[in-house]
Amino acid sequence: MTVVAAGATLDAFVAVRAATEGLAAPLSAEDQTVSSMPDVSPTKWHRAHTTWFFEQFLLLVASPGYEPVDERYLYLFNSYYEGAGPRHPRAERGLLTRPGCAEVADYRARVDEAVAALLARRQGDPAVDATVELGLHHEQQHQELLLMDIKHVLGTNPFRPAYAAARPARGGARPLGWLPVDGGVVEVGAPPDGPFTFDNETPVHRAWVEPFEVADRLVSAGDWLEFMADGGYEQPGLWLSDGWAAVRAEGRRAPLYWDAAPDGSGWIVHTLEGHRPVDPAEPVVHVSYHEAEAFAHWAGARLPTEVEWEVAARRWAPDPPVRPIGMHPAAGADGGWWGQVWQWTASAYLPYPGFRPAPGLVGEYNGKFMCGQHVLRGSACVTPPGHARLTYRNFFPPAARWAFSGLRLAR
Amino acid sequence: MTVVAAGATLDAFVAVRAATEGLAAPLSAEDQTVSSMPDVSPTKWHRAHTTWFFEQFLLLVASPGYEPVDERYLYLFNSYYEGAGPRHPRAERGLLTRPGCAEVADYRARVDEAVAALLARRQGDPAVDATVELGLHHEQQHQELLLMDIKHVLGTNPFRPAYAAARPARGGARPLGWLPVDGGVVEVGAPPDGPFTFDNETPVHRAWVEPFEVADRLVSAGDWLEFMADGGYEQPGLWLSDGWAAVRAEGRRAPLYWDAAPDGSGWIVHTLEGHRPVDPAEPVVHVSYHEAEAFAHWAGARLPTEVEWEVAARRWAPDPPVRPIGMHPAAGADGGWWGQVWQWTASAYLPYPGFRPAPGLVGEYNGKFMCGQHVLRGSACVTPPGHARLTYRNFFPPAARWAFSGLRLAR
Amino acid sequence: MTVVAAGATLDAFVAVRAATEGLAAPLSAEDQTVSSMPDVSPTKWHRAHTTWFFEQFLLLVASPGYEPVDERYLYLFNSYYEGAGPRHPRAERGLLTRPGCAEVADYRARVDEAVAALLARRQGDPAVDATVELGLHHEQQHQELLLMDIKHVLGTNPFRPAYAAARPARGGARPLGWLPVDGGVVEVGAPPDGPFTFDNETPVHRAWVEPFEVADRLVSAGDWLEFMADGGYEQPGLWLSDGWAAVRAEGRRAPLYWDAAPDGSGWIVHTLEGHRPVDPAEPVVHVSYHEAEAFAHWAGARLPTEVEWEVAARRWAPDPPVRPIGMHPAAGADGGWWGQVWQWTASAYLPYPGFRPAPGLVGEYNGKFMCGQHVLRGSACVTPPGHARLTYRNFFPPAARWAFSGLRLAR
Amino acid sequence: MTVVAAGATLDAFVAVRAATEGLAAPLSAEDQTVSSMPDVSPTKWHRAHTTWFFEQFLLLVASPGYEPVDERYLYLFNSYYEGAGPRHPRAERGLLTRPGCAEVADYRARVDEAVAALLARRQGDPAVDATVELGLHHEQQHQELLLMDIKHVLGTNPFRPAYAAARPARGGARPLGWLPVDGGVVEVGAPPDGPFTFDNETPVHRAWVEPFEVADRLVSAGDWLEFMADGGYEQPGLWLSDGWAAVRAEGRRAPLYWDAAPDGSGWIVHTLEGHRPVDPAEPVVHVSYHEAEAFAHWAGARLPTEVEWEVAARRWAPDPPVRPIGMHPAAGADGGWWGQVWQWTASAYLPYPGFRPAPGLVGEYNGKFMCGQHVLRGSACVTPPGHARLTYRNFFPPAARWAFSGLRLAR
């Protein structure tokens, strides 16, 4: 394997693949095996599935004579691609003890080797490079999912173990201000000839916005404590009907991962860095769309639409910093547009005008989920470095809370 | 009770209230008691709930000293108004045998009398007139729901009984053509000072649309048979993920109420006018958003957004005819904008920019459902006369099929 | 139709059939249509199903050329006889609005006429008489089920309506005494050549019992209040594992139909005679096997086995009185062996040694339910007159409470 | 730790504890973590729970000053002892990744050491010895459960991995013969002063049995194939009502772990020794009570009661051999009374006349499960050596199939 010969694509491939293994490294074989709820996939499944993506969409397509590492993995590690044949039921991912972590590591190594060889043979081939690029962005998404998921697994454990060492808190609380944004016909979305984007960010299109204002910082845990103290979780009039039903059915009275301190002194939060008191200055995280919407209602404001968010971020914070992966949002002075929490928008996740799914099997990547979800913008502390951008459309169902989801107000 | 003295509001009140009783008249006490699925309410519940609306929001507010007909009805017949106190669980509506039909008729008569007396005393009082007007529009919505619901109740009966006599078929099939609509910044929504609208139709606001074309007729049952014959229900690539999951989980292979003829000769459809062969010329009805979206995908077209629908209807069919209530959509030459089937749009049901719920308890009427649903436009054969308008926003969850829902294509 | 000619069988037929209609008479069409839980069948279904039994097992077998009243009823009103062909799903009985009460009455009248004609033609035919006799015992069972079921339907109604007028209370509380019974090899069960019995009561067989004592009265509501006051529903150590799980899952803290009085003054019980304070002197009723077993444990006693019960009743109360149907158990001086509440025994419902199901379709009547249930002995206030006997084996699942089930202690 | 000083109890303790670890040894950390259905506990949970038993019931009671290894384990590894305080929900056992296998091994070692020290200090103390003896029998039960459970875990894996190497088949098919057993008043159950038994085997009591015959071998897989070929799974008349419902609901058409060979050539069975063709000569295993009962019905025979089984075994095969643990039943010439499969009896699992639960916390061991289950007698290939005896009462719900359950006919 000649790294130099294969060039930048191989460098990126090696780096992203190694980053995944780095995220799994602190976890025991037991940790990597379990699924704690239907949305959560085991760590070793993420490691294998991202590998399958390269095997299925790159090696089996572009590498004549390639023999799959194990035919059965093509079935086991397909997530939801109907076009790629039958697949193991999602609900049973947490029942699979074999292949184990060691066999998954071996699977990764053998596919990595085959991809590296292919890149060496086909250096500069744009079709190959495009598939690898897509696979790496796909793998970065799973790096974030891996952290979301293992946070939930560890959060169901009565011991509430930490995944990583705690870092010192940064900064303090600050009052909320408002930033003005002009209205009119605007253009949003990703152009066809720019850097990599997912198909759901295209095409560039026009929209009308009225002038508006957007908050200069995220909603904080301290803001949320005020909402709670003011009976936010007890007033049905603040809530969407579905949101109130969830509050009642599940007894929700705080964000996910918040527990009342046994001594009644306040709230404790489970983080990837361990169990600790809620810091009022940090951005609130792990709230559903329903909760975000109720909070905005209570605050006399609203959530921005995704068009508004994109226009506002372009005006006030256009460049996502390339920053190291973190494990929990932290108070800071930068307004929190990037690298803290995903920000719920008022927009349902729907196709842009003129949207066409990418051709081929990967056309199933985004388009088929355009129903029943809401868009989040920005990026989170656990989003891999280099993965954030202005036109990125993240999406989750409105009741979901296990993503690193928070909010920014508009009015 | 002096009808003349109370004027137009009383006339409307008497007419709408009588129309409800007319719809219930062909149904036995047994028919009026049952709920055949969680979405379906019993006929006698609709009759009582629409009465409760006047008692709760008009008589108890504007008629000092008014004594409720039965205190317990305030609990039993509240649908979902959190602000109006605790209420009987929706899931148990079909378990209530008391009050029976006769007692519900008595409840209606006593509330009608009290409202008429109030209208006589307060003739021309705008607050009273506004509440009555809202209550009548509310009751008209329930007239349509009553028919949707009893269709389902009768449809679960192995006898498939008819609700009404069959009418002769109208017209035949015709080829589909396309109507052009200009783009640009458009204004949509309902003005504050016009005729009655619901709060969710406001405010008037601007939006951007690109030029587009809209089909000059509804998608027909014949079109749908082609879709089915071409494997529409067997190709996952045509479907949204949730839609495909429903197809698999429920074994869907045709619209709701279609049954394969026992002799293999085609399809039989359960209608309020009885069981009969599918007429290819009639508009398809009782399809979900998922099905509508898959069909549009298959046809190489798409669904219009609700802004597009409103702009196109304003251009091509601005005046909803005042027509008698029907029981099943029928082939016709008028393009089917009104009075046939509700038309799914590509738009999620969300607040318009600047939307504010109506003040008071009736603010729960629309706003709190703005999540997880899709907008339908136009009106259906079972929509009461005078209830359709250009800015009307109907909405149902994307998997729902028991409404009279069909579709019109755009591109 | 010549009643005299057809003789005793016809007399019995006319009387039992009329008794069913008498039980339904106080109920509205709405009341007769609803099923309030999966175990509960609508009143009009009971009326139709007992009619189907004669049509299916008598007229279609023994009456050449007989035409069913409606072919579809053979499907709709089969309860669970696999041998009689496909049938309407039990869970959907409460969705059937057609046939309505009037059509069911007509069905009954036409089948009654056909049976009477058959009895006239075949007077004294033992096969015909035996089937009619079985059908009448079957219908008597459904008379009791009808009352159990409508009690539940009315009990889910917030109005808690009464089915019948209240009768004056009888008698007062009395202390519990113990009656001795000898042990040894005993014979129990029903002989082949005696009066009518169900197949599950046969054959006569021998068993061994040790000497024991049995309580001289039923456990009373007052006894139960002591159990509750002593924390009976809070001590897991008193309960079978399944029983404790039900206590926890459903929040059980009293017998079915008992509600805490809103003013905290005690307990109110829903009866077929209306809503009224619990009378400590009346037998406790509507307790599950689990509750009965926990009570016996708490009382330092146990439940008798069904062999013990039969031997004890043969010794101490061998003759079930022919008494009018009642609506609620009442305090009395007769020990309550008969006509008050069914008495849970410690015995699982299993085949007697040498048991053979009755030949033909009616072999499905009893045998196939011999798993997962417990035997109750005696009879209840709602058991039809003449239906009780020493060898009768009633059975329900151990968690069931909607039967008129109570208990008698042994030690 | 002085093994010699502590004597026989310590020897047994060391041997049984080591046997558990030996059973876990072939399993990876991933294998030991998962629960594949609600009945199945993870291997590492079995290892920890059996350790908790000694900590909770021995060390915390009899070893003053003993400090639990981890307070939290007292909560995590309590199975169902209400008297021992709150406990981790059973349904979440498979979500626990911490403590991992290594920490569980450490837990075992530390408790083993403390028990050995206690035994040295209190050598010959009958209370201590009795608790250890109970704990070892408890652990042997969990050894069998561990194998049942891991078989299910591996059986849900599409790879169907083997747990152990395959052994050569033994013996061939042989025709079934009948052994006579005398009737009369018999004594069954375990005496108070004999070797160890569980409380549910006591007291010795009398019962009446009629003369009967019992099969001289187990029902074989070949017999079962005949039942299947004769439509056993298609004839409702053979089945108990609950059994037929399970056949329909789950599409059952063969014993658990049988799969139709992809090439249509017959049946493949998943065993702990791997995936292999069904051997007609081996005893059938993993059938429910419902299936066993239907088979007996089809064969014109019946299942023995547990009294009959005990009397017959005492006559024909009184001495359970002390044999090594196996992994799958095998054809043999010894009639299969012991060490092949547990044999369903016709008896519900109920208390013996005069039964009293053991005093103290361990009184929850058996008695509270005496409802809704059926008794199995004999022992299975996976039953630990020395754990089988004539009076042993095993029990499972009638629908359960994951135990090593088969059957022997009577008539």
mmCIF file of C-alpha atoms in Angstrom, chain B residues 32 41-57 69-81 84-89 92-94 96-101 103-105 107-108 138 142, chain C residues 157-159:
data_model
loop_
_atom_site.group_PDB
_atom_site.id
_atom_site.type_symbol
_atom_site.label_atom_id
_atom_site.label_comp_id
_atom_site.label_asym_id
_atom_site.label_seq_id
_atom_site.Cartn_x
_atom_site.Cartn_y
_atom_site.Cartn_z
ATOM 1 C CA GLN B 32 -74.214 5.811 16.184
ATOM 2 C CA SER B 41 -65.633 8.939 16.912
ATOM 3 C CA PRO B 42 -69.206 7.664 17.241
ATOM 4 C CA THR B 43 -71.939 9.584 15.458
ATOM 5 C CA LYS B 44 -73.724 10.396 18.670
ATOM 6 C CA TRP B 45 -70.478 11.732 20.086
ATOM 7 C CA HIS B 46 -70.176 14.138 17.137
ATOM 8 C CA ARG B 47 -73.740 15.263 17.756
ATOM 9 C CA ALA B 48 -73.026 15.845 21.430
ATOM 10 C CA HIS B 49 -69.563 17.364 21.064
ATOM 11 C CA THR B 50 -70.695 20.021 18.594
ATOM 12 C CA THR B 51 -73.414 20.891 21.096
ATOM 13 C CA TRP B 52 -70.911 21.036 23.930
ATOM 14 C CA PHE B 53 -68.923 23.555 21.890
ATOM 15 C CA PHE B 54 -71.815 26.020 22.077
ATOM 16 C CA GLU B 55 -72.473 25.249 25.703
ATOM 17 C CA GLN B 56 -68.840 25.599 26.783
ATOM 18 C CA PHE B 57 -67.696 28.521 24.653
ATOM 19 C CA VAL B 69 -77.885 20.512 30.766
ATOM 20 C CA ASP B 70 -75.778 17.954 32.609
ATOM 21 C CA GLU B 71 -72.549 18.866 34.413
ATOM 22 C CA ARG B 72 -71.085 15.549 33.387
ATOM 23 C CA TYR B 73 -71.436 16.351 29.705
ATOM 24 C CA LEU B 74 -68.822 19.085 30.132
ATOM 25 C CA TYR B 75 -66.389 16.307 30.909
ATOM 26 C CA LEU B 76 -67.703 13.728 28.471
ATOM 27 C CA PHE B 77 -67.860 15.862 25.354
ATOM 28 C CA ASN B 78 -64.760 18.007 25.565
ATOM 29 C CA SER B 79 -62.578 16.752 22.729
ATOM 30 C CA TYR B 80 -59.107 18.134 23.365
ATOM 31 C CA TYR B 81 -59.386 21.553 25.009
ATOM 32 C CA ALA B 84 -61.644 23.632 29.399
ATOM 33 C CA GLY B 85 -60.677 21.151 32.089
ATOM 34 C CA PRO B 86 -60.348 17.373 32.328
ATOM 35 C CA ARG B 87 -62.077 15.246 29.726
ATOM 36 C CA HIS B 88 -63.162 11.737 28.897
ATOM 37 C CA PRO B 89 -60.357 9.766 27.229
ATOM 38 C CA GLU B 92 -63.082 5.377 25.340
ATOM 39 C CA ARG B 93 -65.588 7.309 23.269
ATOM 40 C CA GLY B 94 -66.804 4.101 21.696
ATOM 41 C CA LEU B 96 -70.105 5.069 26.144
ATOM 42 C CA THR B 97 -73.596 3.698 25.806
ATOM 43 C CA ARG B 98 -75.136 6.452 27.933
ATOM 44 C CA PRO B 99 -76.190 9.096 27.132
ATOM 45 C CA GLY B 100 -77.934 7.361 24.245
ATOM 46 C CA CYS B 101 -79.181 8.825 21.015
ATOM 47 C CA GLU B 103 -80.670 11.830 25.357
ATOM 48 C CA VAL B 104 -78.233 13.384 22.910
ATOM 49 C CA ALA B 105 -81.152 14.629 20.820
ATOM 50 C CA TYR B 107 -79.241 17.757 24.778
ATOM 51 C CA ARG B 108 -79.136 19.295 21.320
ATOM 52 C CA HIS B 138 -66.674 23.794 13.760
ATOM 53 C CA HIS B 142 -67.705 17.597 12.267
ATOM 54 C CA ASN C 157 -69.489 4.612 31.974
ATOM 55 C CA PRO C 158 -68.727 7.630 34.136
ATOM 56 C CA PHE C 159 -72.425 7.755 35.047
#
